[in-house]
Tab-separated table of C-alpha atoms in Angstrom:
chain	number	residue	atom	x	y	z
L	1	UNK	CA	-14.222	7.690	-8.809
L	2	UNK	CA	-13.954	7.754	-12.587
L	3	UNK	CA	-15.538	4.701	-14.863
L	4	UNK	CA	-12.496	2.571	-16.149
L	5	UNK	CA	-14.896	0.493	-18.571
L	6	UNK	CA	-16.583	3.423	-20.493
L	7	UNK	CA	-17.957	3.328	-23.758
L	8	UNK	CA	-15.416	5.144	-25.800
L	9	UNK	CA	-12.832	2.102	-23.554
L	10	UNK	CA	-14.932	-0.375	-24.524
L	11	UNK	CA	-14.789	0.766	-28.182
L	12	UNK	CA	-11.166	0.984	-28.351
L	13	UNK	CA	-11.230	-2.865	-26.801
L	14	UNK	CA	-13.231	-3.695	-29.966
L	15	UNK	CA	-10.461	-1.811	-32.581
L	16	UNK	CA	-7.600	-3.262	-30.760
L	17	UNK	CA	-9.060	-6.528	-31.317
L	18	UNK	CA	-10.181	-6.416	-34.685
L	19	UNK	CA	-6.837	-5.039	-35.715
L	20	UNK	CA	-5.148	-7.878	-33.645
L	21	UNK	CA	-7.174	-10.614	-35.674
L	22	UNK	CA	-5.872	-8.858	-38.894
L	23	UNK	CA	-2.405	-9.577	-37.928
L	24	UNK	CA	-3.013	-12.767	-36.758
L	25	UNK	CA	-4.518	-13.848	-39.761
L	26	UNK	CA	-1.960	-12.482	-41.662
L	27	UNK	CA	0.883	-14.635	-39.427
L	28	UNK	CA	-0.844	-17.500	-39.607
L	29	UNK	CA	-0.956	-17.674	-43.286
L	30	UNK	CA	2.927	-17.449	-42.844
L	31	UNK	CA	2.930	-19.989	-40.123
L	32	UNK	CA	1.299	-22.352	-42.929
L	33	UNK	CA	3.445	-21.760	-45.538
L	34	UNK	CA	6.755	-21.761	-43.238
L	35	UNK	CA	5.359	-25.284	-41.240
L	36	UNK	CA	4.044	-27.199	-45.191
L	37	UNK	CA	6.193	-25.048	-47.786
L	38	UNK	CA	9.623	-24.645	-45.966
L	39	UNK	CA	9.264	-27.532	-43.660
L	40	UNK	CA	10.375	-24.481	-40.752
L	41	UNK	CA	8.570	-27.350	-37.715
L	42	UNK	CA	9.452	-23.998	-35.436
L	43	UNK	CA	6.461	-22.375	-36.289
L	44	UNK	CA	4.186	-25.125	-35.434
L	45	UNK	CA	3.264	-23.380	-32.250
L	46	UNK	CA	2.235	-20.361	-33.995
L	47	UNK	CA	0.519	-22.529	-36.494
L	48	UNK	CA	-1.766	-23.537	-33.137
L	49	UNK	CA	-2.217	-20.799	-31.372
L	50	UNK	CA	-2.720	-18.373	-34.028
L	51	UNK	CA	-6.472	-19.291	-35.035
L	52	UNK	CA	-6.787	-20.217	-31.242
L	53	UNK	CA	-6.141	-16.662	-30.399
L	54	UNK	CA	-8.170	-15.273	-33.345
L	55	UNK	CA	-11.664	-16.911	-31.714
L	56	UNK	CA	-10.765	-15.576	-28.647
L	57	UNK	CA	-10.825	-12.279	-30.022
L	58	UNK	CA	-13.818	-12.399	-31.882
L	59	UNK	CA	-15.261	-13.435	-28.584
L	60	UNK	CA	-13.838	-9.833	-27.084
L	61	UNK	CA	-15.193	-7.826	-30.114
L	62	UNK	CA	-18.233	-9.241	-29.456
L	63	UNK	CA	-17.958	-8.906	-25.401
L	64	UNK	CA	-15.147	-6.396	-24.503
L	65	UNK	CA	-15.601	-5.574	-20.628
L	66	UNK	CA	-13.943	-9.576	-20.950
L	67	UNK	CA	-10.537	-8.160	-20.886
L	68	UNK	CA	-8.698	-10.469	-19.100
L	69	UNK	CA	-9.384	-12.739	-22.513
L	70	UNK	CA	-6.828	-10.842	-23.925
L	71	UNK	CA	-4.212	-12.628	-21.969
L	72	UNK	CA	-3.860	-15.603	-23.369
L	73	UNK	CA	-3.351	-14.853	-27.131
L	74	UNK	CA	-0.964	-12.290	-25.656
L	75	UNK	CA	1.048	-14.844	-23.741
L	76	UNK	CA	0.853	-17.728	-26.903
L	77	UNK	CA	2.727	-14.505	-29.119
L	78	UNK	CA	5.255	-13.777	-26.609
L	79	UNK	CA	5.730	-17.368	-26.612
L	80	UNK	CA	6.158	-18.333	-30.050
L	81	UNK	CA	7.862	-15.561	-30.723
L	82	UNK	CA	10.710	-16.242	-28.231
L	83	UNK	CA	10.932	-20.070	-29.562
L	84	UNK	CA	11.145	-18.572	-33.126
L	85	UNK	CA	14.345	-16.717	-32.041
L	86	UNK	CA	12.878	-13.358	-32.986
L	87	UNK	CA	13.769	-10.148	-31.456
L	88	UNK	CA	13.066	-9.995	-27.817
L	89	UNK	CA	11.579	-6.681	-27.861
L	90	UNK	CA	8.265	-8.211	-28.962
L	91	UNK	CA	7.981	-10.910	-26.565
L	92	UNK	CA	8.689	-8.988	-23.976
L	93	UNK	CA	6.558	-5.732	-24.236
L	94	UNK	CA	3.518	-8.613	-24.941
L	95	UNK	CA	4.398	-10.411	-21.616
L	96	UNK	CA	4.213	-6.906	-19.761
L	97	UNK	CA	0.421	-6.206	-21.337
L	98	UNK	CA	-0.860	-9.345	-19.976
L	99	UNK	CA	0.961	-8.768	-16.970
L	100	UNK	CA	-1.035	-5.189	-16.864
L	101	UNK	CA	-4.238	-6.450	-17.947
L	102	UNK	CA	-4.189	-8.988	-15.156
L	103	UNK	CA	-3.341	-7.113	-12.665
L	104	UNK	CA	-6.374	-4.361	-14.187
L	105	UNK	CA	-8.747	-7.436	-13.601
L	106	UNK	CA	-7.209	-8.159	-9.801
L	107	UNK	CA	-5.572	-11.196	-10.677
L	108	UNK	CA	-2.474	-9.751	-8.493
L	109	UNK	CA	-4.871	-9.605	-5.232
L	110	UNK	CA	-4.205	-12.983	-3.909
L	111	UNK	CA	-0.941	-15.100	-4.156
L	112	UNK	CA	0.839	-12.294	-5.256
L	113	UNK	CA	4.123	-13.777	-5.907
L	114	UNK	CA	2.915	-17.219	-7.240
L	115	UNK	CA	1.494	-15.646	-10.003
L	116	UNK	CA	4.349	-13.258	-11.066
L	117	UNK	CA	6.635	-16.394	-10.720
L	118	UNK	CA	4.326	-18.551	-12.981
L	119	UNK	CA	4.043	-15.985	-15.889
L	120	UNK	CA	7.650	-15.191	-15.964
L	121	UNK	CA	8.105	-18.860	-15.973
L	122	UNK	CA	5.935	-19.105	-19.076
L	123	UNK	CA	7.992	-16.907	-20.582
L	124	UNK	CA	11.608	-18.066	-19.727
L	125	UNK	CA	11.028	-21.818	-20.451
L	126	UNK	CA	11.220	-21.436	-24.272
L	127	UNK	CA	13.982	-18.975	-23.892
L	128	UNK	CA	16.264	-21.026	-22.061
L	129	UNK	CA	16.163	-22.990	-24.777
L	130	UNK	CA	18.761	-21.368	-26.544
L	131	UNK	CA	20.902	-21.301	-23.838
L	132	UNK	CA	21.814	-24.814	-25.530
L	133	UNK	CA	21.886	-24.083	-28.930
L	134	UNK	CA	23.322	-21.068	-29.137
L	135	UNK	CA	24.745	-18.952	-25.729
L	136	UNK	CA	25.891	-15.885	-27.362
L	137	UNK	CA	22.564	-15.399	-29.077
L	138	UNK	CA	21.017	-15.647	-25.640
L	139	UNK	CA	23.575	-14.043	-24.081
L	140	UNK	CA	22.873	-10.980	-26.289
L	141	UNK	CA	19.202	-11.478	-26.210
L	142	UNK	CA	19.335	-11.458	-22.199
L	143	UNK	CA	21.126	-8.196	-21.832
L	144	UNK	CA	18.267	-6.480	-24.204
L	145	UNK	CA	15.280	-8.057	-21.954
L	146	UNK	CA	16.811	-6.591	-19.029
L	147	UNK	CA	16.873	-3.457	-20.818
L	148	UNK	CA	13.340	-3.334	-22.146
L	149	UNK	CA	12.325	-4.807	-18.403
L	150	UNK	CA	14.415	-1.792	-16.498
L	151	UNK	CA	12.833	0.782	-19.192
L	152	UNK	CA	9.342	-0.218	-18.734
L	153	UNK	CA	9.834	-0.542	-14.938
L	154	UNK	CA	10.819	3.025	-14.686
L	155	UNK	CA	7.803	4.593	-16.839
L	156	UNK	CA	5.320	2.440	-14.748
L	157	UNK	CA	6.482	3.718	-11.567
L	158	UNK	CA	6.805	7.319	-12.612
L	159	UNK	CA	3.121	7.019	-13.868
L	160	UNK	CA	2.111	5.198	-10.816
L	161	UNK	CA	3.719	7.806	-8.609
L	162	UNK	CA	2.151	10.349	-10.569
L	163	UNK	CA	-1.517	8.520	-10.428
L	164	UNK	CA	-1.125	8.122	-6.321
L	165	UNK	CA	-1.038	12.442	-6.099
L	166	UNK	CA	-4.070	12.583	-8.285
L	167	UNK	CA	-6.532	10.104	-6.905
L	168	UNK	CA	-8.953	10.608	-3.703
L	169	UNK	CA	-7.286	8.818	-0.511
L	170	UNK	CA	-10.547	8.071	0.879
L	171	UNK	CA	-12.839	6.161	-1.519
L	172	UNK	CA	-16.250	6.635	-1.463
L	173	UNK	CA	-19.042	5.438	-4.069
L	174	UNK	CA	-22.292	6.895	-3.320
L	175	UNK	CA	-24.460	4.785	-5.569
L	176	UNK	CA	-27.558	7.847	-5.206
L	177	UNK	CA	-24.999	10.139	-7.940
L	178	UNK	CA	-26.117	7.068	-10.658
L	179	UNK	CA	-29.698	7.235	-12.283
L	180	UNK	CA	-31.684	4.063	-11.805
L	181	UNK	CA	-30.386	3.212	-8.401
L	182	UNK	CA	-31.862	2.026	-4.830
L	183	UNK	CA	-30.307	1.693	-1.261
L	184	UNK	CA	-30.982	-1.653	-1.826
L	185	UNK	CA	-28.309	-1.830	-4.791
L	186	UNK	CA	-25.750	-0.330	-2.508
L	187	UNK	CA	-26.452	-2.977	0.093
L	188	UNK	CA	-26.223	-5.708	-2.121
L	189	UNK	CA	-23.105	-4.341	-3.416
L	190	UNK	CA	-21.747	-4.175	-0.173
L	191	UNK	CA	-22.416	-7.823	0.537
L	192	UNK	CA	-20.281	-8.197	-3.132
L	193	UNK	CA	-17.995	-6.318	-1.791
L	194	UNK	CA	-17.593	-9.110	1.027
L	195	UNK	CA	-17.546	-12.106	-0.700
L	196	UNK	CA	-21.308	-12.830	-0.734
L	197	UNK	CA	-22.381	-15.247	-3.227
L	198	UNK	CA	-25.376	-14.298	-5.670
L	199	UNK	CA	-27.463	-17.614	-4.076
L	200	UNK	CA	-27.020	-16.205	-0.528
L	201	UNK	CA	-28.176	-12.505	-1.370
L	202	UNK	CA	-31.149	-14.245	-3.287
L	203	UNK	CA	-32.008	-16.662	-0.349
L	204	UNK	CA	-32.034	-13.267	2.428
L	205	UNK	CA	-33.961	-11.008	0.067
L	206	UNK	CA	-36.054	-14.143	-1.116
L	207	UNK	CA	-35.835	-13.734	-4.965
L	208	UNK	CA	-34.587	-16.139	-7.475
L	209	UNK	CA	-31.109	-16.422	-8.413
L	210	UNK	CA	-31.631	-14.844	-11.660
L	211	UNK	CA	-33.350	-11.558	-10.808
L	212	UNK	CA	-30.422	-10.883	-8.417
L	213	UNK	CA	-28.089	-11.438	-11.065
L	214	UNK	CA	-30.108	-9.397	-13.409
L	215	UNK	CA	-29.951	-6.892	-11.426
L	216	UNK	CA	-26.260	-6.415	-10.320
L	217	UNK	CA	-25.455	-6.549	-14.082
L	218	UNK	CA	-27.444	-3.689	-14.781
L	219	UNK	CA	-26.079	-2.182	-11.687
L	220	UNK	CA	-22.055	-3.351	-12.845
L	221	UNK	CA	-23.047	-1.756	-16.764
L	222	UNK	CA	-24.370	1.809	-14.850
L	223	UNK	CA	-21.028	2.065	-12.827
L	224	UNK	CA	-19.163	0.978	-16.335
L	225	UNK	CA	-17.200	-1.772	-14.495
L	226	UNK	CA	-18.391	-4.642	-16.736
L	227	UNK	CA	-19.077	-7.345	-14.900
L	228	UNK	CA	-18.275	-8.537	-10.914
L	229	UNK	CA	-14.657	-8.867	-11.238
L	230	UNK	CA	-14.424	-5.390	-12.689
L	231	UNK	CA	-16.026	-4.388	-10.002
L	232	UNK	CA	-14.317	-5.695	-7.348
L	233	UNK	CA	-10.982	-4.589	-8.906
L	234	UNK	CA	-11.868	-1.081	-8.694
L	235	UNK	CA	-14.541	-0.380	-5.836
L	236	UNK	CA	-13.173	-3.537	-3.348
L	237	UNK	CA	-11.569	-0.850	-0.832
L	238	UNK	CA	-14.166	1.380	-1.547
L	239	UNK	CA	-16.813	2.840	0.553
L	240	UNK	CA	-20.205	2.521	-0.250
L	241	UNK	CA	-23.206	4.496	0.259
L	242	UNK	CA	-26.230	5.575	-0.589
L	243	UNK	CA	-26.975	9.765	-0.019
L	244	UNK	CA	-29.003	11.995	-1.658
């Protein structure tokens, strides 16, 4: 199985961001001037969440296998964006990357539907807003968010169709291919892999809490997952073993 968080990934996390906090900056210098110059009280949610978003990104330049912390400066554009009336093509395509990065991090696994329900609830709330003040607007606005939403459906599942003929059915990680590893690691990974807490592993193999997490950050960093969740979204079905 091929490393999702690799280091060329992990550098283009850091790019991504840095450009993101350049545009941010730059729309919250408008959001200032629209919300204290023009008196425009739309853009008072943008005022808000646009230096809100830019810390979170300098926390993912700083720590990029975080990117589910992506999310939420996603979501805040997607929102303002569809209270500010703009075009829905924006808002949209930003909804569907946190929708994707989520479900990368295994947000999807449990209480599926809940969760798809809740973020396109996020989404529709400030958009049903014009409804009210002006229907043919939304109207209009509608029919091109069910096109953007039918476009993007069909490329996922061609790619997804395509990604299902090219992957291994039967997953196996055999933790003896990475350097640095013991059949130790793969048992504790295993017990990860059920839902064993750190303190529990630590208590059986009587060691203290930290050299247990110590050590299955190393182990997360050699298998370029990034951290526990990472792992769990991409080896939780897996096999694991330890052959030489």
């Amino acid at each position: 199985m091929k490393a999702f968080y690799s280091k060329t990934f992990l550098s283009f996390i850091r790019i991504t961001s840095l450009i993101f906090i350049g545009i941010l900056i730059y729309l919250t210098g408008h959001a200032v001037y629209d919300v204290f110059f023009l008196k425009d009280y739309g853009c008072i949610f943008g005022l808000i969440s646009g230096p809100l978003s830019i810390l979170i990104l300098i926390f993912v330049v700083i720590n990029p296998q975080k990117l589910s912390l992506f999310v939420p400066p996603l979501i805040f554009y997607s929102v303002s964006n569809s209270i500010a009336n703009a075009n829905p093509v924006f808002p949209i395509i930003f909804l569907e990357l946190a929708a994707v990065l989520l479900w990368v991090r295994g947000f999807f696994n449990n209480h599926r539907r809940i969760k798809i329900f809740l973020l396109i609830l996020v989404y529709l709330i400030p958009l049903l807003f014009q409804l009210k003040f002006n229907p043919k607007f939304f109207t209009n606005q509608l029919l091109d968010i069910l096109q953007i939403i039918l476009i993007t459906f069909i490329i996922i599942f061609l790619i997804y169709e395509y990604m299902k003929t090219q992957t291994v059915k039967d997953k196996v990680l055999n933790l003896a291919e990475y350097s640095e590893t013991t059949e130790r690691d793969a048992k504790w990974l295993s017990l990860v892999q059920q839902g064993v807490k750190y303190e529990a592993i630590a208590i059986d193999y009587e060691l203290t809490l930290g050299t247990v997490q110590n050590r299955l950050n190393k182990i997360y960093h050699i298998l370029q997952t990034g951290d526990r969740i990472g792992f769990l979204s991409f080896y939780s079905n897996a096999k694991i073993i330890y052959k030489k």
